Short mmCIF file of C-alpha atoms in Angstrom, two decimals:
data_model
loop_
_atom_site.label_atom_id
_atom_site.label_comp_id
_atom_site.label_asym_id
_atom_site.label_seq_id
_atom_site.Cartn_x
_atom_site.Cartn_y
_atom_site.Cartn_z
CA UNK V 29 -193.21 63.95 58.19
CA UNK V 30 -193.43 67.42 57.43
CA UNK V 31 -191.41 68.06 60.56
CA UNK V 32 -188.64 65.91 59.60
CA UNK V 33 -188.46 67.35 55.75
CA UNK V 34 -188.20 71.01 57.54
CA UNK V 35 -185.60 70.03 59.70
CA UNK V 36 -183.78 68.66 56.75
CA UNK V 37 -184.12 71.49 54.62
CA UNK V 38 -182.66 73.60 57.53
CA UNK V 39 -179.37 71.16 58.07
CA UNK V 40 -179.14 71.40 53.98
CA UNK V 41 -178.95 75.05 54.09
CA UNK V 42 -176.87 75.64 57.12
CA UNK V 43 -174.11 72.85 54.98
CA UNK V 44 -174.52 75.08 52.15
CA UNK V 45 -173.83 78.26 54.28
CA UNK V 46 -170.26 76.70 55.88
CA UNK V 47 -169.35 75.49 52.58
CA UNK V 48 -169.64 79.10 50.73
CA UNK V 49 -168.28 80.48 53.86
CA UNK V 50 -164.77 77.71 53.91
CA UNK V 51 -165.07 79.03 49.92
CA UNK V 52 -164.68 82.85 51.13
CA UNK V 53 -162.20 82.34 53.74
CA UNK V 54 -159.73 80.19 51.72
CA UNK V 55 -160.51 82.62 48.91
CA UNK V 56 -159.85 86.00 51.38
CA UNK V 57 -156.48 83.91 52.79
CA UNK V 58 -155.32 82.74 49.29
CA UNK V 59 -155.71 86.52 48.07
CA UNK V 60 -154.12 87.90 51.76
CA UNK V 61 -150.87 85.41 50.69
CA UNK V 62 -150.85 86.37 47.32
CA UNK V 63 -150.82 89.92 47.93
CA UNK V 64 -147.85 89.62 51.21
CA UNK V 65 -144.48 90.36 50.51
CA UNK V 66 -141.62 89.50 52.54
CA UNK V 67 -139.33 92.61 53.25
CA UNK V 68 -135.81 92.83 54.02
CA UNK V 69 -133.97 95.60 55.80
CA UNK V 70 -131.21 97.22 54.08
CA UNK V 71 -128.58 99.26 56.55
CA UNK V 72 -126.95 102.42 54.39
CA UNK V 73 -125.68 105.68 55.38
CA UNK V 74 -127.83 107.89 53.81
CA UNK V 75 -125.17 111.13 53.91
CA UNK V 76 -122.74 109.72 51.13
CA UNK V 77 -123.39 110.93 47.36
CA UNK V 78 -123.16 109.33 45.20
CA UNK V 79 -123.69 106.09 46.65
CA UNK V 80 -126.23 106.65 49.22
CA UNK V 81 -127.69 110.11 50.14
CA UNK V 82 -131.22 111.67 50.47
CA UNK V 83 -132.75 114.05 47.33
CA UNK V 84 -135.56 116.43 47.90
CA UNK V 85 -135.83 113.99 51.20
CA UNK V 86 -135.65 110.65 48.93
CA UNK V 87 -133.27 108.17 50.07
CA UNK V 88 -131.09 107.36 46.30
CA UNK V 89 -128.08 106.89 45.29
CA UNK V 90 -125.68 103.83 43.43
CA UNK V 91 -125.77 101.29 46.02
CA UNK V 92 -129.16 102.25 47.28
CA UNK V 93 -130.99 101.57 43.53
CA UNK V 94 -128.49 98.30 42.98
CA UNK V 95 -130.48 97.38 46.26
CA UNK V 96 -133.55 97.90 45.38
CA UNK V 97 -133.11 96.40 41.91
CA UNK V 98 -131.53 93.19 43.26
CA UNK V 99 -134.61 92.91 46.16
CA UNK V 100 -137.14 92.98 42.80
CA UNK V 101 -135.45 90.47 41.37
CA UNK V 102 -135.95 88.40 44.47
CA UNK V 103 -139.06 89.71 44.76
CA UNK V 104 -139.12 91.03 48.21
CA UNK V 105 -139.52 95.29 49.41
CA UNK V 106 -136.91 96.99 50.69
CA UNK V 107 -136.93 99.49 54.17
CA UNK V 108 -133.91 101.57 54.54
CA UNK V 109 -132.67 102.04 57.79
CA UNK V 110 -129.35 104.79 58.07
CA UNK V 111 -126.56 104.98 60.63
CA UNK V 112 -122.70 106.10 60.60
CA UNK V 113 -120.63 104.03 58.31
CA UNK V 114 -118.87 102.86 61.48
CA UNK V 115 -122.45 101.51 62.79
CA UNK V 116 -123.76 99.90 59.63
CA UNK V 117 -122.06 96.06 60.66
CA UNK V 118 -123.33 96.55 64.32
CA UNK V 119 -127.38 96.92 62.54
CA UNK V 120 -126.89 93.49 60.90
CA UNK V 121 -125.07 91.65 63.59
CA UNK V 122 -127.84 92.52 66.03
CA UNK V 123 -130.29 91.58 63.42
CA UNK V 124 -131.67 94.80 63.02
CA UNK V 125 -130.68 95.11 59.59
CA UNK V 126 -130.50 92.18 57.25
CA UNK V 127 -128.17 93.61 54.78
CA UNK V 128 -125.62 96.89 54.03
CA UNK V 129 -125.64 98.27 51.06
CA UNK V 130 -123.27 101.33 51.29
CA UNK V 131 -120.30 100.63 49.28
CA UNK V 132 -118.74 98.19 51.94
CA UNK V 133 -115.85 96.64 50.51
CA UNK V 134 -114.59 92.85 51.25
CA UNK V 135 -111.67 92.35 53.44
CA UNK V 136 -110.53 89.34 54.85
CA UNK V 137 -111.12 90.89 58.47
CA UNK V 138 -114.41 91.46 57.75
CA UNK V 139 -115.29 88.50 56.12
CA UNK V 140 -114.14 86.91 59.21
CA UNK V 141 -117.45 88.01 60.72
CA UNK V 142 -119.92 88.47 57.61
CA UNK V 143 -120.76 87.33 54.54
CA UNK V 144 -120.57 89.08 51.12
CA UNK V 145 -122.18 89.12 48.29
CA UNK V 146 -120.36 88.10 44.73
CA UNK V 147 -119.21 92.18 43.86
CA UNK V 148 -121.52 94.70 42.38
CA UNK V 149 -118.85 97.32 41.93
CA UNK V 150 -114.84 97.45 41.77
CA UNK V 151 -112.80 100.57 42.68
CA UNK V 152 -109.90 102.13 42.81
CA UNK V 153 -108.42 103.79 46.05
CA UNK V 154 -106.76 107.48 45.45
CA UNK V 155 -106.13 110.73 47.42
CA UNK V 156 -108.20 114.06 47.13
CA UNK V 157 -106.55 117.38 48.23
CA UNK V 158 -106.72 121.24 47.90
CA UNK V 159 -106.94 122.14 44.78
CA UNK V 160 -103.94 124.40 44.93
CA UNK V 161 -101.88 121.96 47.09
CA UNK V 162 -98.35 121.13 46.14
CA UNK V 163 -99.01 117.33 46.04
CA UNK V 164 -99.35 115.60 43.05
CA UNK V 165 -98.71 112.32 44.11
CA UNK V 166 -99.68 109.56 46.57
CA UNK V 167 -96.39 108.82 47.00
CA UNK V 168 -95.86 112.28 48.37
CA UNK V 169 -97.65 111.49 51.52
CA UNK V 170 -95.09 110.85 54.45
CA UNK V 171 -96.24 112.56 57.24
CA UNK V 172 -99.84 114.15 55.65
CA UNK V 173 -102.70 113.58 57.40
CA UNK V 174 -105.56 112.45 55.89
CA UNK V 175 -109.21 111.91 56.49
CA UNK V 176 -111.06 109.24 56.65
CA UNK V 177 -115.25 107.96 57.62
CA UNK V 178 -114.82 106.22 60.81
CA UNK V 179 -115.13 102.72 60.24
CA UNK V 180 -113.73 103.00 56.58
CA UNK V 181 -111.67 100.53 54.78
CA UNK V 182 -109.63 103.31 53.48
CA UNK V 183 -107.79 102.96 57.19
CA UNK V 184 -106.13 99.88 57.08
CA UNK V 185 -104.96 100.47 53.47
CA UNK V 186 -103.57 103.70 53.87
CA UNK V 187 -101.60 101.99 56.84
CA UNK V 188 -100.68 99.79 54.73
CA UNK V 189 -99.40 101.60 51.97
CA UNK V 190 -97.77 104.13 53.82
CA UNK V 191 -96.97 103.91 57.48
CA UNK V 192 -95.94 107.51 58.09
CA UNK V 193 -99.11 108.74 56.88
CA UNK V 194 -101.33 110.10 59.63
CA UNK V 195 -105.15 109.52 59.85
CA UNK V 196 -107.82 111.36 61.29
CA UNK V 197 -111.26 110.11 61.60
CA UNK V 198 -114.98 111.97 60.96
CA UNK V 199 -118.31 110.61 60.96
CA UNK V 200 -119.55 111.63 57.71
CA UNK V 201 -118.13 112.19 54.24
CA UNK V 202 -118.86 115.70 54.16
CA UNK V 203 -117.13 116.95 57.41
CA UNK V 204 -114.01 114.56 56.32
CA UNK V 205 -113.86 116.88 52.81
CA UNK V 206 -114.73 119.53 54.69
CA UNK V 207 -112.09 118.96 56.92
CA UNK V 208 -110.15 119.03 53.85
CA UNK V 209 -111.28 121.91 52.45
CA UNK V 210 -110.65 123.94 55.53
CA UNK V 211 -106.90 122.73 56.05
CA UNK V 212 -107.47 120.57 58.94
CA UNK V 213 -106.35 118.22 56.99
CA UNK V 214 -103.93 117.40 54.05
CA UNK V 215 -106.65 115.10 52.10
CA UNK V 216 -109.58 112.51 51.90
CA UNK V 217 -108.91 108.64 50.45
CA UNK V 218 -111.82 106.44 48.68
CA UNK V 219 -112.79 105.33 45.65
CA UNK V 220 -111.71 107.66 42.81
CA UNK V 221 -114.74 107.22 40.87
CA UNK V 222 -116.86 108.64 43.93
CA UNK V 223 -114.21 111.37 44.72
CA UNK V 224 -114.13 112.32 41.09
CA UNK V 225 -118.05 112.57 41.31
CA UNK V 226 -118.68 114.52 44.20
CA UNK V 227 -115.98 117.66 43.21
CA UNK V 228 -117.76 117.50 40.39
CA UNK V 229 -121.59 117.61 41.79
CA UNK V 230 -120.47 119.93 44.53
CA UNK V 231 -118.10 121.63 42.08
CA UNK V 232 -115.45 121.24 45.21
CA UNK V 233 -111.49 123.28 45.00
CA UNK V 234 -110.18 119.96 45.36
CA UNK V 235 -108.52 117.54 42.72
CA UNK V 236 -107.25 113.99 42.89
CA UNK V 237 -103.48 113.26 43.42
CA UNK V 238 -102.02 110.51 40.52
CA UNK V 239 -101.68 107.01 41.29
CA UNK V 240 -103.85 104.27 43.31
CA UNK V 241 -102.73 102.46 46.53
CA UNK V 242 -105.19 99.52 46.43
CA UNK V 243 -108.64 98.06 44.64
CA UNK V 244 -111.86 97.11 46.29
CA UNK V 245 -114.47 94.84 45.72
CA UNK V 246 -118.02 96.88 46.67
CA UNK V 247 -120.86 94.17 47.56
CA UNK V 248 -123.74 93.37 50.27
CA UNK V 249 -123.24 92.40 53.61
CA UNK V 250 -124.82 90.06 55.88
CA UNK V 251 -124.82 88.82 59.26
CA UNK V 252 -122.64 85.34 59.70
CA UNK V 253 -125.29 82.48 60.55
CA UNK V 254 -127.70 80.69 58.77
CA UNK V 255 -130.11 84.02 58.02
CA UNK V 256 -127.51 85.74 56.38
CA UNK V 257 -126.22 82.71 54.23
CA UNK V 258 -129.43 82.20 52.39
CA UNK V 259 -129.81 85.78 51.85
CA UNK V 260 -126.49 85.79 50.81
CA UNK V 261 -127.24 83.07 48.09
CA UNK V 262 -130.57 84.69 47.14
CA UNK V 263 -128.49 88.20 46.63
CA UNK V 264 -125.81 86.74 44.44
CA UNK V 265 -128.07 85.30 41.74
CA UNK V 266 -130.04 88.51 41.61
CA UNK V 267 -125.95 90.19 41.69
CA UNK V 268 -125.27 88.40 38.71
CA UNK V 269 -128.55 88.79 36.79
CA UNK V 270 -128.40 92.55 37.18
CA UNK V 271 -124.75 92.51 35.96
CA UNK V 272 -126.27 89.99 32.76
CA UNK V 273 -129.17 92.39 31.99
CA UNK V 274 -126.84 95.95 31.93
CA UNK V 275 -128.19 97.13 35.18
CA UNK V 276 -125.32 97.37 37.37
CA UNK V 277 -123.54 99.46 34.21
CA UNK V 278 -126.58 101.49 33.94
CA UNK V 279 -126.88 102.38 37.66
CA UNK V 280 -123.18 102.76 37.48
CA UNK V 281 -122.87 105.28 34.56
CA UNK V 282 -125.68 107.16 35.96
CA UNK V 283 -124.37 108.00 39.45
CA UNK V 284 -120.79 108.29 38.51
CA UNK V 285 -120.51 110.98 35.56
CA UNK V 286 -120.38 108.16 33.03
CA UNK V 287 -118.33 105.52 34.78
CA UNK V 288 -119.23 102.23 34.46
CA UNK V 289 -117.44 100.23 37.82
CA UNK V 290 -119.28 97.40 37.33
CA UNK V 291 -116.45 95.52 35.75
CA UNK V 292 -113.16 94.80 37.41
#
Protein backbone atom coordinates (compact mmCIF):
# COMPACT_ATOMS: atom_id res chain seq x y z
CA UNK A 1 0.00 0.00 0.00
CA UNK A 2 2.64 2.20 0.94
CA UNK A 3 4.38 1.20 -2.27
CA UNK A 4 1.61 2.10 -4.44
CA UNK A 5 0.93 5.71 -2.57
CA UNK A 6 4.89 6.38 -3.26
CA UNK A 7 4.68 5.54 -6.68
CA UNK A 8 1.76 7.84 -6.97
CA UNK A 9 3.20 10.66 -5.34
CA UNK A 10 6.19 10.29 -7.78
CA UNK A 11 3.82 10.21 -11.17
CA UNK A 12 1.98 13.40 -9.36
CA UNK A 13 5.13 15.25 -9.18
CA UNK A 14 6.76 14.33 -12.38
CA UNK A 15 2.88 15.77 -14.06
CA UNK A 16 3.47 18.75 -12.08
CA UNK A 17 7.12 19.13 -13.37
CA UNK A 18 5.98 18.86 -17.41
CA UNK A 19 3.17 21.07 -16.73
CA UNK A 20 5.40 24.09 -15.19
CA UNK A 21 7.90 23.16 -17.74
CA UNK A 22 4.97 23.37 -21.11
CA UNK A 23 4.19 26.79 -18.77
CA UNK A 24 7.99 28.02 -19.28
CA UNK A 25 8.41 27.04 -22.75
CA UNK A 26 5.17 28.58 -24.15
CA UNK A 27 6.01 31.47 -21.85
CA UNK A 28 10.00 31.70 -23.25
CA UNK A 29 8.35 31.20 -27.08
CA UNK A 30 5.44 33.69 -26.52
CA UNK A 31 8.14 36.30 -25.18
CA UNK A 32 10.87 35.06 -28.20
CA UNK A 33 7.68 36.11 -30.77
CA UNK A 34 6.84 39.05 -29.05
CA UNK A 35 10.18 40.40 -28.98
CA UNK A 36 11.03 39.27 -33.19
CA UNK A 37 10.76 41.73 -35.69
CA UNK A 38 10.54 41.16 -39.25
CA UNK A 39 13.17 43.29 -41.25
CA UNK A 40 13.15 44.49 -44.64
CA UNK A 41 16.09 45.46 -46.81
CA UNK A 42 16.18 48.82 -48.19
CA UNK A 43 18.69 49.29 -51.46
CA UNK A 44 20.07 53.22 -51.47
CA UNK A 45 23.13 54.74 -52.70
CA UNK A 46 24.62 55.99 -49.83
CA UNK A 47 27.00 58.80 -51.83
CA UNK A 48 24.03 61.24 -52.76
CA UNK A 49 23.33 64.27 -50.23
CA UNK A 50 20.86 65.14 -49.56
CA UNK A 51 18.89 62.21 -50.15
CA UNK A 52 21.04 59.44 -49.13
CA UNK A 53 24.70 59.84 -47.93
CA UNK A 54 26.78 58.73 -44.86
CA UNK A 55 27.54 61.50 -41.75
CA UNK A 56 30.33 60.97 -39.33
CA UNK A 57 29.89 57.21 -40.96
CA UNK A 58 25.89 57.26 -40.38
CA UNK A 59 23.93 56.30 -43.27
CA UNK A 60 21.04 59.64 -43.42
CA UNK A 61 19.64 61.55 -45.59
CA UNK A 62 15.71 62.47 -47.10
CA UNK A 63 14.81 59.27 -48.56
CA UNK A 64 16.82 57.26 -46.12
CA UNK A 65 14.70 58.77 -42.79
CA UNK A 66 11.22 58.69 -45.05
CA UNK A 67 12.37 54.92 -45.01
CA UNK A 68 12.89 54.38 -41.87
CA UNK A 69 9.84 56.34 -40.73
CA UNK A 70 7.48 54.48 -43.10
CA UNK A 71 9.18 50.79 -41.87
CA UNK A 72 8.01 52.08 -38.04
CA UNK A 73 4.88 52.65 -39.08
CA UNK A 74 4.71 49.11 -40.38
CA UNK A 75 6.48 48.11 -37.67
CA UNK A 76 9.32 46.25 -39.15
CA UNK A 77 13.62 47.34 -38.92
CA UNK A 78 15.27 48.49 -41.62
CA UNK A 79 19.11 47.23 -43.02
CA UNK A 80 20.57 49.42 -45.59
CA UNK A 81 22.36 47.88 -48.20
CA UNK A 82 24.30 50.62 -50.92
CA UNK A 83 25.25 50.18 -54.56
CA UNK A 84 25.56 52.57 -57.77
CA UNK A 85 22.32 54.16 -58.68
CA UNK A 86 22.58 52.09 -61.88
CA UNK A 87 22.65 48.78 -59.56
CA UNK A 88 19.94 49.64 -57.05
CA UNK A 89 16.88 47.76 -59.45
CA UNK A 90 19.30 44.75 -60.07
CA UNK A 91 19.42 44.33 -55.65
CA UNK A 92 15.60 44.02 -55.65
CA UNK A 93 15.04 41.99 -58.74
CA UNK A 94 17.44 39.36 -57.42
CA UNK A 95 15.76 39.64 -54.13
CA UNK A 96 18.55 40.90 -52.39
CA UNK A 97 16.97 44.01 -51.55
CA UNK A 98 13.29 44.31 -50.89
CA UNK A 99 12.92 47.92 -51.56
CA UNK A 100 14.94 51.31 -53.05
CA UNK A 101 14.67 54.15 -51.45
CA UNK A 102 17.01 56.64 -53.28
CA UNK A 103 14.93 59.13 -54.97
CA UNK A 104 13.89 56.71 -57.87
CA UNK A 105 11.38 58.31 -59.85
CA UNK A 106 8.29 56.46 -61.72
CA UNK A 107 8.44 55.98 -65.36
CA UNK A 108 6.37 53.97 -67.37
CA UNK A 109 9.57 51.86 -68.44
CA UNK A 110 10.24 51.13 -65.18
CA UNK A 111 7.07 50.40 -63.95
CA UNK A 112 7.02 47.90 -66.61
CA UNK A 113 9.25 45.80 -64.36
CA UNK A 114 8.53 47.14 -60.65
CA UNK A 115 6.20 48.39 -58.55
CA UNK A 116 5.99 51.84 -56.88
CA UNK A 117 4.91 53.16 -54.10
CA UNK A 118 1.99 56.07 -54.06
CA UNK A 119 4.86 59.30 -54.19
CA UNK A 120 6.68 60.57 -51.20
CA UNK A 121 8.27 63.47 -53.02
CA UNK A 122 7.63 65.54 -56.40
CA UNK A 123 10.41 67.41 -58.27
CA UNK A 124 11.32 69.45 -60.68
CA UNK A 125 14.08 68.64 -63.36
CA UNK A 126 16.68 71.72 -64.11
CA UNK A 127 20.32 72.22 -65.26
CA UNK A 128 23.37 73.14 -62.96
CA UNK A 129 26.47 74.79 -64.56
CA UNK A 130 29.65 76.91 -63.83
CA UNK A 131 28.93 79.52 -62.03
CA UNK A 132 30.44 81.96 -64.46
CA UNK A 133 29.07 80.13 -67.56
CA UNK A 134 27.30 82.05 -70.25
CA UNK A 135 24.12 79.89 -70.04
CA UNK A 136 21.22 81.03 -68.49
CA UNK A 137 18.82 78.90 -69.92
CA UNK A 138 17.83 75.27 -70.57
CA UNK A 139 16.86 76.12 -73.71
CA UNK A 140 20.40 77.13 -74.46
CA UNK A 141 21.56 73.60 -74.53
CA UNK A 142 22.02 72.36 -78.23
CA UNK A 143 25.04 70.66 -78.40
CA UNK A 144 26.23 70.93 -74.34
CA UNK A 145 27.07 68.03 -72.76
CA UNK A 146 25.84 67.22 -69.68
CA UNK A 147 26.28 64.80 -66.86
CA UNK A 148 24.38 62.47 -65.62
CA UNK A 149 24.45 59.15 -62.59
CA UNK A 150 24.45 56.17 -64.70
CA UNK A 151 21.22 54.66 -64.53
CA UNK A 152 19.44 58.12 -63.95
CA UNK A 153 16.10 59.14 -65.13
CA UNK A 154 17.51 62.44 -65.96
CA UNK A 155 18.72 60.44 -69.40
CA UNK A 156 15.76 59.74 -71.12
CA UNK A 157 14.29 63.20 -70.32
CA UNK A 158 17.03 65.20 -71.37
CA UNK A 159 16.69 63.10 -74.70
CA UNK A 160 13.62 63.95 -74.72
CA UNK A 161 13.61 67.46 -74.29
CA UNK A 162 16.41 68.16 -76.33
CA UNK A 163 17.88 65.78 -78.83
CA UNK A 164 21.09 67.63 -79.63
CA UNK A 165 22.07 67.65 -76.15
CA UNK A 166 24.95 65.30 -75.41
CA UNK A 167 25.20 63.06 -72.26
CA UNK A 168 27.92 61.70 -70.45
CA UNK A 169 27.58 59.23 -67.75
CA UNK A 170 29.47 58.88 -64.00
CA UNK A 171 28.86 56.65 -61.27
CA UNK A 172 28.35 58.93 -58.51
CA UNK A 173 26.90 62.39 -57.99
CA UNK A 174 29.98 63.88 -56.94
CA UNK A 175 32.36 62.97 -59.88
CA UNK A 176 29.26 64.01 -62.32
CA UNK A 177 29.50 67.80 -60.49
CA UNK A 178 32.83 67.37 -60.36
CA UNK A 179 33.00 66.70 -63.79
CA UNK A 180 31.24 69.87 -63.99
CA UNK A 181 33.21 71.81 -62.01
CA UNK A 182 36.35 70.90 -63.83
CA UNK A 183 34.94 71.66 -67.47
CA UNK A 184 34.60 68.21 -68.61
CA UNK A 185 31.45 68.97 -68.89
CA UNK A 186 28.91 71.82 -69.66
CA UNK A 187 26.44 70.79 -66.60
CA UNK A 188 24.61 68.25 -64.25
CA UNK A 189 20.47 67.67 -64.54
CA UNK A 190 18.21 66.48 -61.39
CA UNK A 191 15.94 67.66 -59.21
CA UNK A 192 16.36 71.40 -58.51
CA UNK A 193 15.54 71.17 -54.99
CA UNK A 194 18.61 68.67 -54.48
CA UNK A 195 20.89 70.72 -56.87
CA UNK A 196 19.91 73.87 -55.07
CA UNK A 197 20.88 72.00 -51.75
CA UNK A 198 24.07 70.60 -52.39
CA UNK A 199 25.83 74.16 -53.91
CA UNK A 200 24.61 75.29 -51.02
CA UNK A 201 26.02 72.54 -48.36
CA UNK A 202 29.16 72.24 -50.41
CA UNK A 203 29.03 75.99 -51.10
CA UNK A 204 29.79 74.76 -54.95
CA UNK A 205 30.77 77.80 -58.06
CA UNK A 206 27.89 76.48 -59.73
CA UNK A 207 24.25 77.95 -60.16
CA UNK A 208 21.08 76.63 -61.73
CA UNK A 209 20.09 77.64 -65.34
CA UNK A 210 16.07 79.04 -65.50
CA UNK A 211 13.39 76.87 -66.55
CA UNK A 212 12.40 73.01 -65.94
CA UNK A 213 12.24 70.28 -68.68
CA UNK A 214 10.08 67.72 -66.81
CA UNK A 215 8.53 66.66 -63.11
CA UNK A 216 9.06 63.48 -61.22
CA UNK A 217 7.27 61.52 -58.92
CA UNK A 218 10.07 60.20 -56.08
CA UNK A 219 8.65 56.86 -54.35
CA UNK A 220 9.77 53.14 -53.25
CA UNK A 221 10.49 50.46 -55.41
CA UNK A 222 9.86 46.90 -55.38
CA UNK A 223 10.46 43.82 -57.17
CA UNK A 224 7.33 42.76 -59.65
CA UNK A 225 5.74 39.46 -58.07
CA UNK A 226 3.73 38.72 -55.31
CA UNK A 227 6.61 39.82 -52.49
CA UNK A 228 6.86 43.09 -53.77
CA UNK A 229 2.99 43.72 -54.17
CA UNK A 230 2.20 43.30 -50.54
CA UNK A 231 5.05 45.32 -49.57
CA UNK A 232 4.01 47.63 -51.94
CA UNK A 233 0.47 47.88 -50.27
CA UNK A 234 1.94 47.82 -46.74
CA UNK A 235 4.35 50.94 -47.91
CA UNK A 236 1.59 53.05 -49.34
CA UNK A 237 -0.59 53.22 -46.23
CA UNK A 238 2.43 54.01 -44.10
CA UNK A 239 3.22 56.71 -47.51
CA UNK A 240 0.12 58.29 -46.85
CA UNK A 241 0.05 58.34 -43.03
CA UNK A 242 3.44 60.03 -42.94
CA UNK A 243 2.21 62.60 -45.52
CA UNK A 244 -1.27 62.94 -42.92
CA UNK A 245 0.89 63.35 -39.77
CA UNK A 246 3.53 66.28 -41.38
CA UNK A 247 6.35 63.89 -41.65
CA UNK A 248 7.15 63.77 -45.19
CA UNK A 249 7.10 67.95 -44.97
CA UNK A 250 9.21 67.75 -41.98
CA UNK A 251 11.84 65.36 -43.42
CA UNK A 252 11.47 67.42 -46.50
CA UNK A 253 12.14 70.95 -45.08
CA UNK A 254 14.91 69.57 -43.12
CA UNK A 255 17.12 68.07 -45.86
CA UNK A 256 16.31 70.59 -48.48
CA UNK A 257 17.12 74.21 -47.00
CA UNK A 258 13.45 74.68 -46.19
CA UNK A 259 11.71 73.04 -49.11
CA UNK A 260 8.87 71.19 -48.53
CA UNK A 261 8.51 68.58 -51.93
CA UNK A 262 6.15 66.65 -50.40
CA UNK A 263 3.30 68.16 -52.29
CA UNK A 264 2.95 68.14 -56.04
Amino acid sequence: MKKNKLIGSLVLVFSLGLILAGCSSSSSSKKASNNSQKTVTVATTGVSYPSSYKSKGKLTGFDVDVARAAAKKLGYKVKFTTTSFDGLFGQVSSGKADLIASTTAITPEREKQFYFSKPYAYFKYQVTVQKNSKLTNINQLSGKTIAETAGSNQITALKKFNPKIKIKTYDDRDTVLNSVIDGKTDGYSNSGTIIAAVIKQKNLPLKLLKGSYANENIAFTFAKDSHGKALQKKFNKAVVELRKDGTLSKLSKKYFSGIDASHS
